[in-house]
Backbone as numpy.savetxt, mean C-alpha at the origin, in Angstrom:
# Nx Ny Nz CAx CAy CAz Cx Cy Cz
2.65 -14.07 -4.99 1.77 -13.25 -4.19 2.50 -12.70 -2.97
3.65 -13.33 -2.34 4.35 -12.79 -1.40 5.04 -11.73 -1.58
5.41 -11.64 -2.84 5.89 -10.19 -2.93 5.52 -8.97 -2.98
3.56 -9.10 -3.57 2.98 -7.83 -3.20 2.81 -7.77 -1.56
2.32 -8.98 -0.79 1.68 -8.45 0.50 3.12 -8.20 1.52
3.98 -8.46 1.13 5.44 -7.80 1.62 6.06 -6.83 1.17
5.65 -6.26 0.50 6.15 -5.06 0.15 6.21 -3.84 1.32
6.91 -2.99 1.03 7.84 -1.86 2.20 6.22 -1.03 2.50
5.26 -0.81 1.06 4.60 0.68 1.94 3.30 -0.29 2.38
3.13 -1.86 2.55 1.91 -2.00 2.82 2.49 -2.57 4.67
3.63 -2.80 4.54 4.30 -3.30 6.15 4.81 -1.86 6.83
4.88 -0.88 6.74 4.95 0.20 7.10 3.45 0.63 7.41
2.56 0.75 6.33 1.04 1.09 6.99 0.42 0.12 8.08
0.73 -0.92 7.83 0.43 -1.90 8.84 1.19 -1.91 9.95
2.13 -1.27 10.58 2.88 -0.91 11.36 3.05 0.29 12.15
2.12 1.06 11.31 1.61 2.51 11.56 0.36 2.36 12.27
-0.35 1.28 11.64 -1.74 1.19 12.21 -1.82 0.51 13.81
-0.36 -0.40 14.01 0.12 -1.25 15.07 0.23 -0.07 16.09
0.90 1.05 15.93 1.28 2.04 16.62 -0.02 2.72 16.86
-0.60 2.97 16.23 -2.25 3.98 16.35 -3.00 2.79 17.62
-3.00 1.42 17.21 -3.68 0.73 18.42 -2.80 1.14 19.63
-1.87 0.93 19.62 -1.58 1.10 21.04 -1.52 2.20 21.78
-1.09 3.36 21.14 -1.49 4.21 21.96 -3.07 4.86 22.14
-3.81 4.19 21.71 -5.07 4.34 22.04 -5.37 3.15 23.38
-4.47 2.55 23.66 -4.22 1.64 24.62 -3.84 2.93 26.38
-3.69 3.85 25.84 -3.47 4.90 26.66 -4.88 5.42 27.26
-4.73 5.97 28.04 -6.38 6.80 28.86 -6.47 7.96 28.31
-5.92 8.68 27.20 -6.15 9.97 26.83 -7.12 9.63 26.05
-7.91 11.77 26.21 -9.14 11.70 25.47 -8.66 11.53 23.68
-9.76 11.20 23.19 -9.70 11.09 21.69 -9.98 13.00 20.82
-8.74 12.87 20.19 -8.96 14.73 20.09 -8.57 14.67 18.47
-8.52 15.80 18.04 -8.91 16.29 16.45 -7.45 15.63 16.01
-6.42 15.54 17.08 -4.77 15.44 16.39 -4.92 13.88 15.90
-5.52 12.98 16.81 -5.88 11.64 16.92 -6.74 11.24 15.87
-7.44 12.11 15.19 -8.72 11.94 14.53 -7.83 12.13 12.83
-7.08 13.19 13.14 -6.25 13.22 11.61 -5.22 12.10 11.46
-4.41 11.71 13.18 -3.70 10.31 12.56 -4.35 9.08 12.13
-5.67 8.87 12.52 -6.43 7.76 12.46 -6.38 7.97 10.30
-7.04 9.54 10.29 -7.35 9.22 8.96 -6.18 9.59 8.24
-4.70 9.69 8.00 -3.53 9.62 7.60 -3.29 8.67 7.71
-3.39 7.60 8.79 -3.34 6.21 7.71 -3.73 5.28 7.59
-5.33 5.90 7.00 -6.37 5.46 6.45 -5.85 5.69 4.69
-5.69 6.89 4.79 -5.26 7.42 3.16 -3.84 6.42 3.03
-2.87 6.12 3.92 -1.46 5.37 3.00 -2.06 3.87 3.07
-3.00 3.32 3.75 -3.12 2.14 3.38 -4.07 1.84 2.15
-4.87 3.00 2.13 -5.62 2.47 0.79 -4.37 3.06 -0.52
-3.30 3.81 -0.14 -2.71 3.85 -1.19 -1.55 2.53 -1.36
-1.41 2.26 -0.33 -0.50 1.08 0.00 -1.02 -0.10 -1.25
-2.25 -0.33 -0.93 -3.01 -1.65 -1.02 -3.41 -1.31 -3.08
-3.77 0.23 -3.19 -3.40 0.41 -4.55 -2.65 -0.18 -5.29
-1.62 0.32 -4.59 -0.44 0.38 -5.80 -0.25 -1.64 -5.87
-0.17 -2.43 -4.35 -0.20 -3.90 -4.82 -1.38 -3.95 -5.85
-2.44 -3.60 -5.77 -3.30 -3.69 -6.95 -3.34 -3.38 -8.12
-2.22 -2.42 -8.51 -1.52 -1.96 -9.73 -0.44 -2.90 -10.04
0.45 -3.24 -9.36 1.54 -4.23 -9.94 0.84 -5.42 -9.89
-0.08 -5.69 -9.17 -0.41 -7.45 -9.63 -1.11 -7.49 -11.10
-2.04 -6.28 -11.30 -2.87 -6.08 -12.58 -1.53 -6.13 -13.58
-0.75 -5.18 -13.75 0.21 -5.07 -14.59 1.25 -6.51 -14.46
1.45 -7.30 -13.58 2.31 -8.24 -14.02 1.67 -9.24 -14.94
-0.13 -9.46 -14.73 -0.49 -10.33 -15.39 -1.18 -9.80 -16.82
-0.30 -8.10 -17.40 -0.86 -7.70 -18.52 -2.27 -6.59 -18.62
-2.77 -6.76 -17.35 -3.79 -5.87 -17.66 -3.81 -4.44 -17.49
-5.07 -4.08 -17.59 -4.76 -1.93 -17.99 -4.72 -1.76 -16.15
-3.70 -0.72 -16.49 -3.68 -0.22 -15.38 -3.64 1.61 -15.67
-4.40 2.31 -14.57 -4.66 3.76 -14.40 -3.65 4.58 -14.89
-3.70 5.23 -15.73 -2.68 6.22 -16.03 -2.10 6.46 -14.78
-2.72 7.06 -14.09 -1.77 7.59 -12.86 -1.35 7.09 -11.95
-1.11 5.58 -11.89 -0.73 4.96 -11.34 1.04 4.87 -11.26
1.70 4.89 -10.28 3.31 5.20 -10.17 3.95 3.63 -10.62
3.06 2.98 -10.77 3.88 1.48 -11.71 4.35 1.67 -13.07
5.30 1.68 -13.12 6.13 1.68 -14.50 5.67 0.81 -15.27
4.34 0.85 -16.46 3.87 -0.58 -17.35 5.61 -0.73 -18.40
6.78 -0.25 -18.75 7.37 -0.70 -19.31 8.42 -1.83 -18.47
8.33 -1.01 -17.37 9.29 -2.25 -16.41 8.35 -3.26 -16.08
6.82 -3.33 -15.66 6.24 -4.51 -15.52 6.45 -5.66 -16.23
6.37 -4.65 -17.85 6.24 -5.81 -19.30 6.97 -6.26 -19.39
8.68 -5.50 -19.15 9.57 -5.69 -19.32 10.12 -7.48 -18.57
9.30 -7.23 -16.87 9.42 -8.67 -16.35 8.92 -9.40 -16.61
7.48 -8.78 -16.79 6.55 -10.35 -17.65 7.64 -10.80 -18.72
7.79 -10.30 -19.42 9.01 -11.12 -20.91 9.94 -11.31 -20.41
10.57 -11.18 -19.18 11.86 -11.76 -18.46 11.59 -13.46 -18.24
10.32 -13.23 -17.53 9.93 -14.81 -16.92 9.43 -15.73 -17.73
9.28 -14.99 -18.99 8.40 -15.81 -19.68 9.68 -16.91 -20.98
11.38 -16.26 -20.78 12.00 -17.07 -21.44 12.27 -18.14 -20.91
């Protein structure tokens, strides 16, 4: 399980979101530029948190979304790695 919740794009969104608190830690007003970073990364963490939800489904075999950017032949490929 440590390897999905460590992964690069969910510690980057979470690091993004670290940065959005603080400078709201600032006295400036809240404006439309603020309002699109809030929801930019709103959109990479739910894609962040996807894709761990795509490789955990696929390591333990199950269907995963066509359009999902997880490779099911490299998943399978590890499931049958670990499994010799």
């Amino acid at each position: 399980m440590r390897k999905y919740l460590f992964g690069t794009g969910l510690l980057s969104a979470i690091t993004g979101g670290i940065t959005l608190l603080r400078s709201m830690k600032n006295d400036e007003p809240f404006t439309w530029r603020t309002a699109l970073a809030w929801l930019s990364w709103g959109i990479t963490l739910a894609l962040a948190i996807g894709s761990v939800v795509d490789s955990y489904r696929g390591a333990r075999g199950k269907l995963i979304a066509g359009d999902s950017p997880v490779d099911r032949d490299e998943v399978f490929a590890e499931r049958i790695k670990r499994k010799r």
